[in-house]
JSON list of C-alpha atoms in Angstrom, two decimals:
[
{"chain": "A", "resi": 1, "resn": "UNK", "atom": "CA", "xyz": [-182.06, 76.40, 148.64]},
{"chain": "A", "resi": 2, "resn": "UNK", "atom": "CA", "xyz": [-179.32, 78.11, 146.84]},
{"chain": "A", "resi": 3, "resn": "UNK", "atom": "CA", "xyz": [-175.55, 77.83, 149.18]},
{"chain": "A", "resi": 4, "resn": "UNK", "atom": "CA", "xyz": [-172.71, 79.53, 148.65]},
{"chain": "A", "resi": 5, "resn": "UNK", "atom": "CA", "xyz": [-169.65, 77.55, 147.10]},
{"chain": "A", "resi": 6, "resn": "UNK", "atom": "CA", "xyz": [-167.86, 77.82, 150.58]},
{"chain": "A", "resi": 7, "resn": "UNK", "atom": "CA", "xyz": [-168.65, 78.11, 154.01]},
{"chain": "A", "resi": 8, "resn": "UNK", "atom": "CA", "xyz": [-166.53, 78.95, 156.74]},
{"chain": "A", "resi": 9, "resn": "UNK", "atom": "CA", "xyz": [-167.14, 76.44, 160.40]},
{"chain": "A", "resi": 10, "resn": "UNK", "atom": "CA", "xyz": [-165.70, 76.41, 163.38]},
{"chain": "A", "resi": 11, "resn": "UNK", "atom": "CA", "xyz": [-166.14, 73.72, 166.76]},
{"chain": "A", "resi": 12, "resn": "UNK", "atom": "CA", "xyz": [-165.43, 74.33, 169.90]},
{"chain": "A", "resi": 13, "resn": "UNK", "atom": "CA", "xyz": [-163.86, 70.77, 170.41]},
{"chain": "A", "resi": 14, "resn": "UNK", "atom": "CA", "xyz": [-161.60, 71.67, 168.34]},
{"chain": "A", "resi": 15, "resn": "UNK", "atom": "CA", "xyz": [-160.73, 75.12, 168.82]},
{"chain": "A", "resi": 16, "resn": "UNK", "atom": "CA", "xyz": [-157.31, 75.45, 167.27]},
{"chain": "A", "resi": 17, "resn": "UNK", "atom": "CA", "xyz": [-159.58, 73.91, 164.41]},
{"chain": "A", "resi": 18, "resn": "UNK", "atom": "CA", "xyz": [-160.61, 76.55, 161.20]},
{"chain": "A", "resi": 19, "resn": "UNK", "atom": "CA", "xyz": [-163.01, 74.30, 158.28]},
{"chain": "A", "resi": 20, "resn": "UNK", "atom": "CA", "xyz": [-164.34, 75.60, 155.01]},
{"chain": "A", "resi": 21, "resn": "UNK", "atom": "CA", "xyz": [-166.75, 73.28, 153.51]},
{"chain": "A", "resi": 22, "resn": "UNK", "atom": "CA", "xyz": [-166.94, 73.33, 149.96]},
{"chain": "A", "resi": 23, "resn": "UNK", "atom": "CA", "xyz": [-170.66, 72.94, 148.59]},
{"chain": "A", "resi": 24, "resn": "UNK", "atom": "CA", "xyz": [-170.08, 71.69, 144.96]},
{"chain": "A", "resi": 25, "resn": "UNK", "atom": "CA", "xyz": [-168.80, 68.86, 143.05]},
{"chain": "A", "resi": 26, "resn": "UNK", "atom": "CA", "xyz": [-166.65, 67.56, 144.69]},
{"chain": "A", "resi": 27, "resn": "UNK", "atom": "CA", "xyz": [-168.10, 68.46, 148.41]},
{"chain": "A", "resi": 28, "resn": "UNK", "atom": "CA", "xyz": [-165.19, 68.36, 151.03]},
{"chain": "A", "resi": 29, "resn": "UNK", "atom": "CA", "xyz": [-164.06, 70.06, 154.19]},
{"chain": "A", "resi": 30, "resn": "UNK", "atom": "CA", "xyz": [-160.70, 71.06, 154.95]},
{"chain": "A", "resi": 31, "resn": "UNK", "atom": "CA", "xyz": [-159.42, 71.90, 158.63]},
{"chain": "A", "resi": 32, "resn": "UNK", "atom": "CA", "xyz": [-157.22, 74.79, 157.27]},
{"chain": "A", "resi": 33, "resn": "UNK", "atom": "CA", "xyz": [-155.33, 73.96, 160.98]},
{"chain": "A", "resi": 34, "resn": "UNK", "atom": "CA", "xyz": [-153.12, 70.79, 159.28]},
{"chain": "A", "resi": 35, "resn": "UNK", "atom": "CA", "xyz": [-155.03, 70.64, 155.62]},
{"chain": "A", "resi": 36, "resn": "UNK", "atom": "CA", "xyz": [-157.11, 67.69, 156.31]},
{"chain": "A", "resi": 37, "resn": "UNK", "atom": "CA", "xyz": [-159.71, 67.11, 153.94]},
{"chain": "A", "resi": 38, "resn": "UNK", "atom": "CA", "xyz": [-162.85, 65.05, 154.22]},
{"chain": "A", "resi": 39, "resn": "UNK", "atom": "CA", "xyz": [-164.88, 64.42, 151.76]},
{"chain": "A", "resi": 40, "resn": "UNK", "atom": "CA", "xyz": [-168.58, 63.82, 151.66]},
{"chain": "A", "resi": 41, "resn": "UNK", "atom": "CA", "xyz": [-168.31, 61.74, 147.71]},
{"chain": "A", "resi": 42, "resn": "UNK", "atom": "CA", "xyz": [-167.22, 58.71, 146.15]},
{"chain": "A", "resi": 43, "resn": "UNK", "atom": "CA", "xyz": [-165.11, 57.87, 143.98]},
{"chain": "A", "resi": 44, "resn": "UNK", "atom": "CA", "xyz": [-163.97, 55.28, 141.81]},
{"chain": "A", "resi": 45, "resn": "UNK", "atom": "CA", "xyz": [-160.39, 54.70, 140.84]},
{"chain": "A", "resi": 46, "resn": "UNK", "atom": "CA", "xyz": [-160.41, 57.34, 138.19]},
{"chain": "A", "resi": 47, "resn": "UNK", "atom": "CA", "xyz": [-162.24, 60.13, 139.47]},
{"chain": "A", "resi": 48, "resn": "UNK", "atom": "CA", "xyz": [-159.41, 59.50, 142.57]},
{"chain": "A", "resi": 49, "resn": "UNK", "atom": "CA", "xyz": [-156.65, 60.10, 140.06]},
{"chain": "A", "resi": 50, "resn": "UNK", "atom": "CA", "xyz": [-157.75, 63.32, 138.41]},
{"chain": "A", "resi": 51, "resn": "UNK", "atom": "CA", "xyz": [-158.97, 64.33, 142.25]},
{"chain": "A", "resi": 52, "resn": "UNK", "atom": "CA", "xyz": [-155.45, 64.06, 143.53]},
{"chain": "A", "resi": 53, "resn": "UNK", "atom": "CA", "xyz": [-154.56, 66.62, 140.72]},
{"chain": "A", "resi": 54, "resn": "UNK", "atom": "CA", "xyz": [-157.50, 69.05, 141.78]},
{"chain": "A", "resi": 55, "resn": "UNK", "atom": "CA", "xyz": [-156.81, 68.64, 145.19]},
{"chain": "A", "resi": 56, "resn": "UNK", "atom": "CA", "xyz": [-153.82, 71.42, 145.65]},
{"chain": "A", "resi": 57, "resn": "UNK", "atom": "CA", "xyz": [-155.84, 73.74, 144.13]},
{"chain": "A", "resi": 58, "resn": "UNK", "atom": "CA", "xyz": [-158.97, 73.22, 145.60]},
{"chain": "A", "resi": 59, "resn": "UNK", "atom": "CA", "xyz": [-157.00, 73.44, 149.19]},
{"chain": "A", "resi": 60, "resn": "UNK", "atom": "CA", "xyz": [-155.61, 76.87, 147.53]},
{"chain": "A", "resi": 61, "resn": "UNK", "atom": "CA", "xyz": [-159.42, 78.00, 146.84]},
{"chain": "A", "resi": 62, "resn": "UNK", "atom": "CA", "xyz": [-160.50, 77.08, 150.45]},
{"chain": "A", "resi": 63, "resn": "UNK", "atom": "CA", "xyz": [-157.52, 79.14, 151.88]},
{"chain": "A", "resi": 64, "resn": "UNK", "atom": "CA", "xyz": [-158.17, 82.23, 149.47]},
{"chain": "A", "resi": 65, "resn": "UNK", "atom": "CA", "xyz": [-162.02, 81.82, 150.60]},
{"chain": "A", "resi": 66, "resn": "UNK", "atom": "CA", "xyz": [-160.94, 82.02, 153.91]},
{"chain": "A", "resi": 67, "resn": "UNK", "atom": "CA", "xyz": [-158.01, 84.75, 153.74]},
{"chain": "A", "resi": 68, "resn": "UNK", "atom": "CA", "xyz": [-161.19, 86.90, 151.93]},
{"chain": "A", "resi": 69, "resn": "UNK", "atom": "CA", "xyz": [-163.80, 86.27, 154.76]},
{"chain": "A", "resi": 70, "resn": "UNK", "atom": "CA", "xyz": [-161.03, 87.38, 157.62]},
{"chain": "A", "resi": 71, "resn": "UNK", "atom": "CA", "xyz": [-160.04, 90.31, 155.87]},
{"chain": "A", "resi": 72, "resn": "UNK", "atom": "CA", "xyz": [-163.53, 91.41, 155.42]},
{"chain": "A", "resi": 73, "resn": "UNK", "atom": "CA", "xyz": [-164.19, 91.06, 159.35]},
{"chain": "A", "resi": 74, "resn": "UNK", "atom": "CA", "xyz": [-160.62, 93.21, 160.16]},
{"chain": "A", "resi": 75, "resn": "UNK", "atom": "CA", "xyz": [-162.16, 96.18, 157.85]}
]
């Protein structure tokens, strides 16, 4: 099965709650509510370090993804 890079989820626990979930390497989800992210690898000491670099932009990604998908739905 082929996904898409990102995937927009939503819970009704948590309703204030909006999550992309990011398919590649690395996988994660982010609540875009506080910027939480879990994610679903790894890693060793080094792959942390250059991960805390990645990790604004990958946040910034998620939002555009996001910001993209809503704006489709208001057209």
């Amino acid at each position: 099965m082929s996904l898409p890079k990102f995937i927009l989820g939503d819970n009704t626990n948590y309703p204030n709650a909006i999550y992309v979930i990011h398919t590649e390497f690395p996988r994660f989800i982010i609540n875009l509510e506080d910027d939480e992210v879990e994610w679903f690898e790894d890693f060793d000491e080094e792959d942390a370090k250059e991960l805390e670099m990645e990790t604004e932009n990958m946040i910034k990604l998620a939002t555009e993804f996001y910001d993209s998908e809503i704006a489709k739905y208001e057209e």
